Coordinates of C-alpha atoms in Angstrom, one line a residue:
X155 CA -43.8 90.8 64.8
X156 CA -47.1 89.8 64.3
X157 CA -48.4 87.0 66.4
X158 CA -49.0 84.6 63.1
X159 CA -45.1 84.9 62.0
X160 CA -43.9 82.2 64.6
X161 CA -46.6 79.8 64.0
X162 CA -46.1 80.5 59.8
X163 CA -42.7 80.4 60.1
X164 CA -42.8 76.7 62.4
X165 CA -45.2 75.3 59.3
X166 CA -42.5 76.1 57.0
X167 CA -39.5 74.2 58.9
X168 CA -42.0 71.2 59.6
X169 CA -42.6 71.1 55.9
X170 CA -38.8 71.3 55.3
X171 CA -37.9 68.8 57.8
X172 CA -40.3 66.4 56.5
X173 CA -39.6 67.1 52.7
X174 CA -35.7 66.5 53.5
X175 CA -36.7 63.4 55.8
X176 CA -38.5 61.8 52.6
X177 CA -35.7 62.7 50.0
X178 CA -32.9 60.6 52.3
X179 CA -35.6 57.9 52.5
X180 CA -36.1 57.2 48.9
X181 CA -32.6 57.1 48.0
X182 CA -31.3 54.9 50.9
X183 CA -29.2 51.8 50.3
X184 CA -31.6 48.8 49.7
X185 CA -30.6 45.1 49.4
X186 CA -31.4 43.3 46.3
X187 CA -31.7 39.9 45.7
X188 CA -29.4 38.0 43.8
X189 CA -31.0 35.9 40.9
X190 CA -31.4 31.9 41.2
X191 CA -29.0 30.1 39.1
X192 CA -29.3 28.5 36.2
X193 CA -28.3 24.7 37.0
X194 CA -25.7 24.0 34.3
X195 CA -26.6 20.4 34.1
X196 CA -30.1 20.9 32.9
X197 CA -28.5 23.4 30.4
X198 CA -26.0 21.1 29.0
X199 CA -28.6 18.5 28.2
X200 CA -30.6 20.7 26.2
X201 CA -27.7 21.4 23.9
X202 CA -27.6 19.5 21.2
X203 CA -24.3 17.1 20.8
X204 CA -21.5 18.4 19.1
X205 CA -20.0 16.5 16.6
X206 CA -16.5 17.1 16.4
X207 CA -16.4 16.3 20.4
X208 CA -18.0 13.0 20.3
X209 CA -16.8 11.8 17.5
X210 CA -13.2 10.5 18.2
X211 CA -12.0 7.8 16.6
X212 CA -11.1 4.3 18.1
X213 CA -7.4 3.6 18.1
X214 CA -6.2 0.8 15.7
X215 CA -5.6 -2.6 17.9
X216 CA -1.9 -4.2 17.1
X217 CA -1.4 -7.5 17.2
X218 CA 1.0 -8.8 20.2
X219 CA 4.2 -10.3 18.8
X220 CA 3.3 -13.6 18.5
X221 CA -0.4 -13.4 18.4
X222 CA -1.6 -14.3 14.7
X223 CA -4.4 -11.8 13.9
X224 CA -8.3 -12.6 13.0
X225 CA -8.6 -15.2 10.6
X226 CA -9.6 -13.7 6.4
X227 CA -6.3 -11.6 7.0
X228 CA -4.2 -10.9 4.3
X229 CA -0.4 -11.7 4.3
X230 CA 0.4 -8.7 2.0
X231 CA -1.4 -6.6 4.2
X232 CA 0.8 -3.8 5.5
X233 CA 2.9 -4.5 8.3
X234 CA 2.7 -8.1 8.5
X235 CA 4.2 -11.2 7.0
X236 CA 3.6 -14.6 6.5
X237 CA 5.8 -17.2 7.5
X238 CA 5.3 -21.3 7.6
X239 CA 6.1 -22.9 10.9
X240 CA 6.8 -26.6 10.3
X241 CA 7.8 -29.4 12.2
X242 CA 8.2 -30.3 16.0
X243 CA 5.9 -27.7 17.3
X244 CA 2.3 -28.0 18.6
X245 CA 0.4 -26.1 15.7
X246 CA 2.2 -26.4 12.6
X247 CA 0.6 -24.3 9.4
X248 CA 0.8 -20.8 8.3
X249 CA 1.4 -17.7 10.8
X250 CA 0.5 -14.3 9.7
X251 CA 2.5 -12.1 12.4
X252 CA 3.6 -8.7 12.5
X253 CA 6.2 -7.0 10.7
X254 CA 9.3 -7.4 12.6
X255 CA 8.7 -10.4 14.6
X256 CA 11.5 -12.4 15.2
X257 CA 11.5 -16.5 14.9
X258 CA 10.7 -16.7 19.1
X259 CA 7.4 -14.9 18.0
X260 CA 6.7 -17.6 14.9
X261 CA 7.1 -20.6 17.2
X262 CA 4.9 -19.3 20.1
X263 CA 2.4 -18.5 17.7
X264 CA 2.8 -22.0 16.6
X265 CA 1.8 -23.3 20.2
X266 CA 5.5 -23.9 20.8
X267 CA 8.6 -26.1 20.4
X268 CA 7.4 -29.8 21.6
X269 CA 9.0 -31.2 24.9
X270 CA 12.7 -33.1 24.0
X271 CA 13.6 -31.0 20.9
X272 CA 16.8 -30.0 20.4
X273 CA 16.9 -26.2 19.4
X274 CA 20.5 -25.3 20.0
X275 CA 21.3 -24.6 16.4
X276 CA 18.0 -22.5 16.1
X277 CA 18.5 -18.7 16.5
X278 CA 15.3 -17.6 18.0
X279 CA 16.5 -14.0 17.9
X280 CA 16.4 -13.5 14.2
X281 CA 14.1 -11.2 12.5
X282 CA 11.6 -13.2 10.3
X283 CA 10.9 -11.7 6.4
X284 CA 7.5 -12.5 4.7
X285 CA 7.5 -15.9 2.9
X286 CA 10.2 -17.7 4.6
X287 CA 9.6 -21.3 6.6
X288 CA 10.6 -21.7 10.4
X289 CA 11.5 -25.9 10.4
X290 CA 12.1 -27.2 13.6
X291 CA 14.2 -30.2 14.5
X292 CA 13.9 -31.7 11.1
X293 CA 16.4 -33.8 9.4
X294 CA 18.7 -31.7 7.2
X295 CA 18.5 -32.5 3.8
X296 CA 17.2 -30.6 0.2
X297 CA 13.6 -30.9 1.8
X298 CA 14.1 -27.6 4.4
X299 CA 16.9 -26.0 2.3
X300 CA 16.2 -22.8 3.0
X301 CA 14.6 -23.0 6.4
X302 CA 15.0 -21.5 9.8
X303 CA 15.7 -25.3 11.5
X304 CA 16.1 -26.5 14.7
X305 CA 17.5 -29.8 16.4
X306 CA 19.9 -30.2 13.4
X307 CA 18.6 -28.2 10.5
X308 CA 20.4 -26.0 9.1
X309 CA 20.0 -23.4 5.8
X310 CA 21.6 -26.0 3.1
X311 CA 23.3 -29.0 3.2
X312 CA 26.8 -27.5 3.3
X313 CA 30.4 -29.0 2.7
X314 CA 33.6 -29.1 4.4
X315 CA 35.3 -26.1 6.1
X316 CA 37.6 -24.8 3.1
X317 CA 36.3 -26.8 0.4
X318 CA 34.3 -25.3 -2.7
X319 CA 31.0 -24.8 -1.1
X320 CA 28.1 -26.2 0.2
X321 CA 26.6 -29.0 -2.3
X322 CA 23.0 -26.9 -2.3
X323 CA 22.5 -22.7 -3.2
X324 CA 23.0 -21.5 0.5
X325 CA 20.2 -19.2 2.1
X326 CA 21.5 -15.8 2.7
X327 CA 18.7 -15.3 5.0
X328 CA 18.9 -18.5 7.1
X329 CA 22.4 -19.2 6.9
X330 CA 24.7 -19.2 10.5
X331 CA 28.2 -17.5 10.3
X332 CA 29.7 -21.2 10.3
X333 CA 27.5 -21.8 6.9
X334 CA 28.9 -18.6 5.1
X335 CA 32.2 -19.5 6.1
X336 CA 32.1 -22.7 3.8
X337 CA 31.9 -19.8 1.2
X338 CA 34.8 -19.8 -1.5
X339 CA 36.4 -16.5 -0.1
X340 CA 34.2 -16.1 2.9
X341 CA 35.8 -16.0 6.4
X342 CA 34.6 -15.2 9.6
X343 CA 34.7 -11.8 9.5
X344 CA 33.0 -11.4 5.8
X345 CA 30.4 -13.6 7.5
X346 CA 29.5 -11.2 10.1
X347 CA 29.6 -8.6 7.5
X348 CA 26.8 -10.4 5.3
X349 CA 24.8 -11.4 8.9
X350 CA 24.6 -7.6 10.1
X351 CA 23.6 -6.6 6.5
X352 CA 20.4 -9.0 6.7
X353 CA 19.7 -7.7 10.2
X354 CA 19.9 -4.1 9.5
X355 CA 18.0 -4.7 6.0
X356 CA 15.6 -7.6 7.1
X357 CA 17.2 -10.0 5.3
X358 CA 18.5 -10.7 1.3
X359 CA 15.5 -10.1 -1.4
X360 CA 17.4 -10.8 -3.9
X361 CA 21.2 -12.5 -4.5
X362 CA 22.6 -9.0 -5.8
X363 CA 22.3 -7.2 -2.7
X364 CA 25.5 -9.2 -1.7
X365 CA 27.5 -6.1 -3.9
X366 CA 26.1 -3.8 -1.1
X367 CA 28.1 -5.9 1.7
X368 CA 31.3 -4.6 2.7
X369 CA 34.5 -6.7 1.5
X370 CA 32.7 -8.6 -1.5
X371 CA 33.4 -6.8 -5.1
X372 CA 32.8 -8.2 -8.6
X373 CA 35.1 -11.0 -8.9
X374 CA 33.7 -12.6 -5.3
X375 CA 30.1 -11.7 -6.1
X376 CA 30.5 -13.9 -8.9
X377 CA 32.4 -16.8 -7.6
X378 CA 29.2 -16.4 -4.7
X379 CA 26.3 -15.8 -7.2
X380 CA 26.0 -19.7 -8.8
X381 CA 26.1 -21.0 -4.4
X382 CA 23.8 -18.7 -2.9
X383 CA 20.2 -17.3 -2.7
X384 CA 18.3 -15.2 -0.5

């Protein structure tokens, strides 16, 4: 061999060596950097507002039982009545309340009963209908036929127990079981009948809906039709 070959051949495997060494070097593993964030905030506020996201509607405010609403209101306005609260109580005039509202709502509307009336014939319980006046503890006479009274009113002027009826037309809507009973034909349970009818129906519109009460057919509708009215 001649005395070059070695040296040649050393060259060669240097080159290799360092030709191999720079191949693994440029394909190594390398860390990259992650990118910043966007901040999500700053993002948000430069998109425009959406519409259907902002725009929610504001629930309707109910009146509180009891609570009259804003003055203008009108009494035929859907779901409320009108009543007129009269007598001893500390704001007398006309209530508009909401629809259901019993009498216990018209009279602490009304500022309340005064101190020393006598409200034990006054159901406070009873659901109110539009139009109808709450009297409280006024004399009974043909004045507050008709009205819700307290402290000795009553619905009509009525007669004796088993007599021919009460000297006045009879409300169907104010009248107690006692009242009905003075009824030609009425006893105490047809009088419940005709009370749990006005409850469950919010009271008598009309005289006629007494053929829709159970236990009172033609012939007693129209011995009741010249004493009564809703």
């Amino acid at each position: 061999m001649a005395p070059r070959t070695p040296v040649v051949l050393g060259l060669v495997l240097l080159a290799a060596v360092a030709v191999a060494t720079l191949h693994f070097w440029s394909v190594r593993p390398q860390a990259v950097r992650a990118p910043d964030p966007v901040a999500d905030e700053a993002a948000a506020s430069a998109l425009p507002p959406d519409p259907l996201r902002t725009s929610v509607p504001d629930p309707v405010p109910r009146p509180a039982a009891g609570e009259p609403p804003a003055a203008g209101g009108s009494g035929n306005r859907i779901g409320q009545i009108v009543v007129d609260v009269s007598g001893k109580v500390h704001r007398p005039g006309v209530r508009r309340l909401p629809a259901g509202s019993r009498v216990a709502d018209a009279l602490e509307a009304a500022g309340g009963v005064r101190a020393g009336t006598d409200v034990t014939g006054l159901n406070r319980a009873r659901l109110l209908v539009d139009g109808e006046q709450v009297a409280v503890g006024l004399p009974p006479g043909p004045s507050v036929t008709g009205t819700t009274g307290g402290g000795g009113v009553g619905a009509g002027p009525a007669g004796p127990p088993g007599g021919a009826g009460p000297s006045a037309p009879l409300s169907l809507n104010t009248a107690t079981a006692e009242q009905l009973e003075t009824l030609p034909g009425v006893g105490p349970v047809l009088a419940q009948h005709m009370i749990d009818y006005r409850t469950e129906n919010n009271g008598f519109r009309s005289v006629d809906e007494l053929r829709q009460v159970d236990g009172i057919g033609d012939r007693r509708f129209a011995d009741l039709q010249p004493l009564v009215r809703p």
